[in-house]
């Protein structure tokens, strides 16, 4: 894939600080960490989003995230962590090459992840129905 920064990192054309690699993934330190120890698990193959990545690959990602999260927690002395995958520019994905964030956490105040307003309970069943129709 041309002009992909993570393909360049996977190929070693751009330097990175790696903590792990196997035949499917590399894991590296995020250059702009949300918290100390923020890691990215990056697929070796180029897939733009989670919807493009094969299920067999994704099935290997979560056990790896668990292993790396535990190591990151111990490494930086954090008692908790977040894992997430941005998928699509509207989600905030800026690098269109599949990667999973592992973010060690020491306090819920570090990152504001709970900005939601209470659901409108007259609309919630219809939103749920619209989702079910597309399964
Ligand atoms: P996204 O929003 O696409 O899910 O997140 C991309 C992440 O990649 C960001 O957290 C950003 O800091 C990180 N990042 C972008 N460019 C580089 C880079 O060249 N090297 C490393 N190590 N991380 C990068
Ligand atoms: Zn790529």
GROMACS .gro file of N, CA, C and O in nm, residues 76-122:
model
  188
   76UNK      N    1   0.421   0.022   3.353
   76UNK     CA    2   0.409   0.164   3.392
   76UNK      C    3   0.339   0.181   3.527
   76UNK      O    4   0.317   0.294   3.570
   77UNK      N    5   0.304   0.071   3.592
   77UNK     CA    6   0.240   0.081   3.723
   77UNK      C    7   0.098   0.134   3.717
   77UNK      O    8   0.058   0.215   3.800
   78UNK      N    9   0.023   0.090   3.616
   78UNK     CA   10  -0.117   0.132   3.603
   78UNK      C   11  -0.209   0.016   3.641
   78UNK      O   12  -0.183  -0.097   3.602
   79UNK      N   13  -0.318   0.043   3.715
   79UNK     CA   14  -0.406  -0.066   3.758
   79UNK      C   15  -0.517  -0.100   3.659
   79UNK      O   16  -0.592  -0.194   3.682
   80UNK      N   17  -0.527  -0.024   3.549
   80UNK     CA   18  -0.640  -0.044   3.457
   80UNK      C   19  -0.596  -0.007   3.316
   80UNK      O   20  -0.483   0.041   3.295
   81UNK      N   21  -0.685  -0.032   3.220
   81UNK     CA   22  -0.650   0.003   3.081
   81UNK      C   23  -0.777   0.015   2.998
   81UNK      O   24  -0.883  -0.036   3.035
   82UNK      N   25  -0.764   0.084   2.885
   82UNK     CA   26  -0.866   0.083   2.779
   82UNK      C   27  -0.807   0.017   2.656
   82UNK      O   28  -0.687   0.030   2.629
   83UNK      N   29  -0.891  -0.053   2.582
   83UNK     CA   30  -0.854  -0.094   2.446
   83UNK      C   31  -0.963  -0.043   2.353
   83UNK      O   32  -1.081  -0.046   2.388
   84UNK      N   33  -0.923   0.007   2.237
   84UNK     CA   34  -1.022   0.053   2.140
   84UNK      C   35  -0.961   0.057   2.000
   84UNK      O   36  -0.840   0.061   1.983
   85UNK      N   37  -1.051   0.050   1.903
   85UNK     CA   38  -1.012   0.059   1.762
   85UNK      C   39  -1.099   0.167   1.698
   85UNK      O   40  -1.222   0.152   1.692
   86UNK      N   41  -1.039   0.275   1.654
   86UNK     CA   42  -1.112   0.373   1.576
   86UNK      C   43  -1.132   0.316   1.436
   86UNK      O   44  -1.041   0.255   1.379
   87UNK      N   45  -1.252   0.331   1.381
   87UNK     CA   46  -1.282   0.272   1.250
   87UNK      C   47  -1.360   0.372   1.167
   87UNK      O   48  -1.480   0.388   1.183
   88UNK      N   49  -1.287   0.440   1.079
   88UNK     CA   50  -1.347   0.542   0.994
   88UNK      C   51  -1.312   0.681   1.044
   88UNK      O   52  -1.300   0.703   1.164
   89UNK      N   53  -1.295   0.775   0.951
   89UNK     CA   54  -1.253   0.910   0.991
   89UNK      C   55  -1.347   0.977   1.089
   89UNK      O   56  -1.303   1.052   1.178
   90UNK      N   57  -1.478   0.949   1.078
   90UNK     CA   58  -1.574   1.014   1.168
   90UNK      C   59  -1.559   0.965   1.311
   90UNK      O   60  -1.608   1.029   1.405
   91UNK      N   61  -1.493   0.851   1.329
   91UNK     CA   62  -1.466   0.799   1.464
   91UNK      C   63  -1.341   0.862   1.524
   91UNK      O   64  -1.310   0.839   1.641
   92UNK      N   65  -1.268   0.936   1.440
   92UNK     CA   66  -1.140   0.992   1.484
   92UNK      C   67  -1.021   0.915   1.431
   92UNK      O   68  -0.907   0.948   1.466
   93UNK      N   69  -1.045   0.813   1.347
   93UNK     CA   70  -0.932   0.738   1.289
   93UNK      C   71  -0.854   0.831   1.195
   93UNK      O   72  -0.912   0.886   1.101
   94UNK      N   73  -0.727   0.848   1.222
   94UNK     CA   74  -0.645   0.933   1.135
   94UNK      C   75  -0.547   0.852   1.051
   94UNK      O   76  -0.502   0.900   0.947
   95UNK      N   77  -0.514   0.732   1.095
   95UNK     CA   78  -0.426   0.645   1.015
   95UNK      C   79  -0.512   0.529   0.963
   95UNK      O   80  -0.554   0.443   1.041
   96UNK      N   81  -0.540   0.526   0.831
   96UNK     CA   82  -0.631   0.424   0.777
   96UNK      C   83  -0.561   0.291   0.751
   96UNK      O   84  -0.560   0.239   0.639
   97UNK      N   85  -0.502   0.237   0.855
   97UNK     CA   86  -0.438   0.105   0.855
   97UNK      C   87  -0.473   0.046   0.990
   97UNK      O   88  -0.442   0.108   1.093
   98UNK      N   89  -0.533  -0.072   0.992
   98UNK     CA   90  -0.593  -0.127   1.114
   98UNK      C   91  -0.494  -0.130   1.230
   98UNK      O   92  -0.382  -0.180   1.217
   99UNK      N   93  -0.539  -0.077   1.342
   99UNK     CA   94  -0.459  -0.081   1.464
   99UNK      C   95  -0.550  -0.072   1.586
   99UNK      O   96  -0.658  -0.012   1.580
  100UNK      N   97  -0.506  -0.133   1.691
  100UNK     CA   98  -0.581  -0.136   1.817
  100UNK      C   99  -0.499  -0.060   1.922
  100UNK      O  100  -0.379  -0.083   1.936
  101UNK      N  101  -0.566   0.031   1.991
  101UNK     CA  102  -0.499   0.109   2.096
  101UNK      C  103  -0.506   0.033   2.229
  101UNK      O  104  -0.613  -0.018   2.265
  102UNK      N  105  -0.396   0.027   2.299
  102UNK     CA  106  -0.391  -0.024   2.437
  102UNK      C  107  -0.342   0.091   2.524
  102UNK      O  108  -0.229   0.139   2.505
  103UNK      N  109  -0.428   0.137   2.613
  103UNK     CA  110  -0.399   0.260   2.689
  103UNK      C  111  -0.404   0.229   2.839
  103UNK      O  112  -0.513   0.214   2.896
  104UNK      N  113  -0.287   0.219   2.903
  104UNK     CA  114  -0.288   0.198   3.048
  104UNK      C  115  -0.351   0.318   3.119
  104UNK      O  116  -0.334   0.432   3.077
  105UNK      N  117  -0.426   0.291   3.227
  105UNK     CA  118  -0.500   0.398   3.295
  105UNK      C  119  -0.473   0.396   3.445
  105UNK      O  120  -0.475   0.290   3.507
  106UNK      N  121  -0.451   0.516   3.498
  106UNK     CA  122  -0.431   0.531   3.642
  106UNK      C  123  -0.548   0.602   3.709
  106UNK      O  124  -0.560   0.601   3.830
  107UNK      N  125  -0.630   0.671   3.628
  107UNK     CA  126  -0.743   0.745   3.686
  107UNK      C  127  -0.851   0.763   3.581
  107UNK      O  128  -0.819   0.788   3.464
  108UNK      N  129  -0.979   0.758   3.620
  108UNK     CA  130  -1.086   0.783   3.522
  108UNK      C  131  -1.087   0.926   3.473
  108UNK      O  132  -1.151   0.958   3.373
  109UNK      N  133  -1.016   1.016   3.546
  109UNK     CA  134  -1.015   1.157   3.507
  109UNK      C  135  -0.915   1.187   3.396
  109UNK      O  136  -0.917   1.296   3.338
  110UNK      N  137  -0.824   1.092   3.366
  110UNK     CA  138  -0.722   1.118   3.263
  110UNK      C  139  -0.784   1.144   3.127
  110UNK      O  140  -0.736   1.226   3.050
  111UNK      N  141  -0.888   1.066   3.094
  111UNK     CA  142  -0.950   1.074   2.961
  111UNK      C  143  -1.101   1.080   2.980
  111UNK      O  144  -1.157   0.995   3.050
  112UNK      N  145  -1.167   1.176   2.920
  112UNK     CA  146  -1.313   1.184   2.934
  112UNK      C  147  -1.384   1.092   2.835
  112UNK      O  148  -1.401   1.127   2.719
  113UNK      N  149  -1.422   0.973   2.881
  113UNK     CA  150  -1.488   0.876   2.793
  113UNK      C  151  -1.637   0.865   2.820
  113UNK      O  152  -1.707   0.792   2.752
  114UNK      N  153  -1.686   0.935   2.922
  114UNK     CA  154  -1.826   0.923   2.960
  114UNK      C  155  -1.899   1.055   2.945
  114UNK      O  156  -1.943   1.114   3.043
  115UNK      N  157  -1.913   1.103   2.822
  115UNK     CA  158  -1.982   1.230   2.801
  115UNK      C  159  -2.126   1.214   2.760
  115UNK      O  160  -2.192   1.311   2.725
  116UNK      N  161  -2.178   1.090   2.764
  116UNK     CA  162  -2.311   1.063   2.710
  116UNK      C  163  -2.422   1.126   2.792
  116UNK      O  164  -2.414   1.136   2.914
  117UNK      N  165  -2.527   1.169   2.721
  117UNK     CA  166  -2.647   1.218   2.787
  117UNK      C  167  -2.744   1.099   2.804
  117UNK      O  168  -2.734   1.002   2.730
  118UNK      N  169  -2.838   1.107   2.900
  118UNK     CA  170  -2.935   0.998   2.915
  118UNK      C  171  -3.012   0.975   2.785
  118UNK      O  172  -3.049   1.069   2.716
  119UNK      N  173  -3.035   0.846   2.754
  119UNK     CA  174  -3.106   0.812   2.630
  119UNK      C  175  -3.251   0.857   2.636
  119UNK      O  176  -3.312   0.860   2.743
  120UNK      N  177  -3.305   0.892   2.519
  120UNK     CA  178  -3.449   0.917   2.504
  120UNK      C  179  -3.517   0.780   2.493
  120UNK      O  180  -3.505   0.711   2.391
  121UNK      N  181  -3.587   0.740   2.599
  121UNK     CA  182  -3.641   0.603   2.604
  121UNK      C  183  -3.757   0.582   2.506
  121UNK      O  184  -3.797   0.468   2.481
  122UNK      N  185  -3.812   0.689   2.450
  122UNK     CA  186  -3.915   0.671   2.346
  122UNK      C  187  -3.849   0.636   2.212
  122UNK      O  188  -3.913   0.577   2.125
   0.00000   0.00000   0.00000
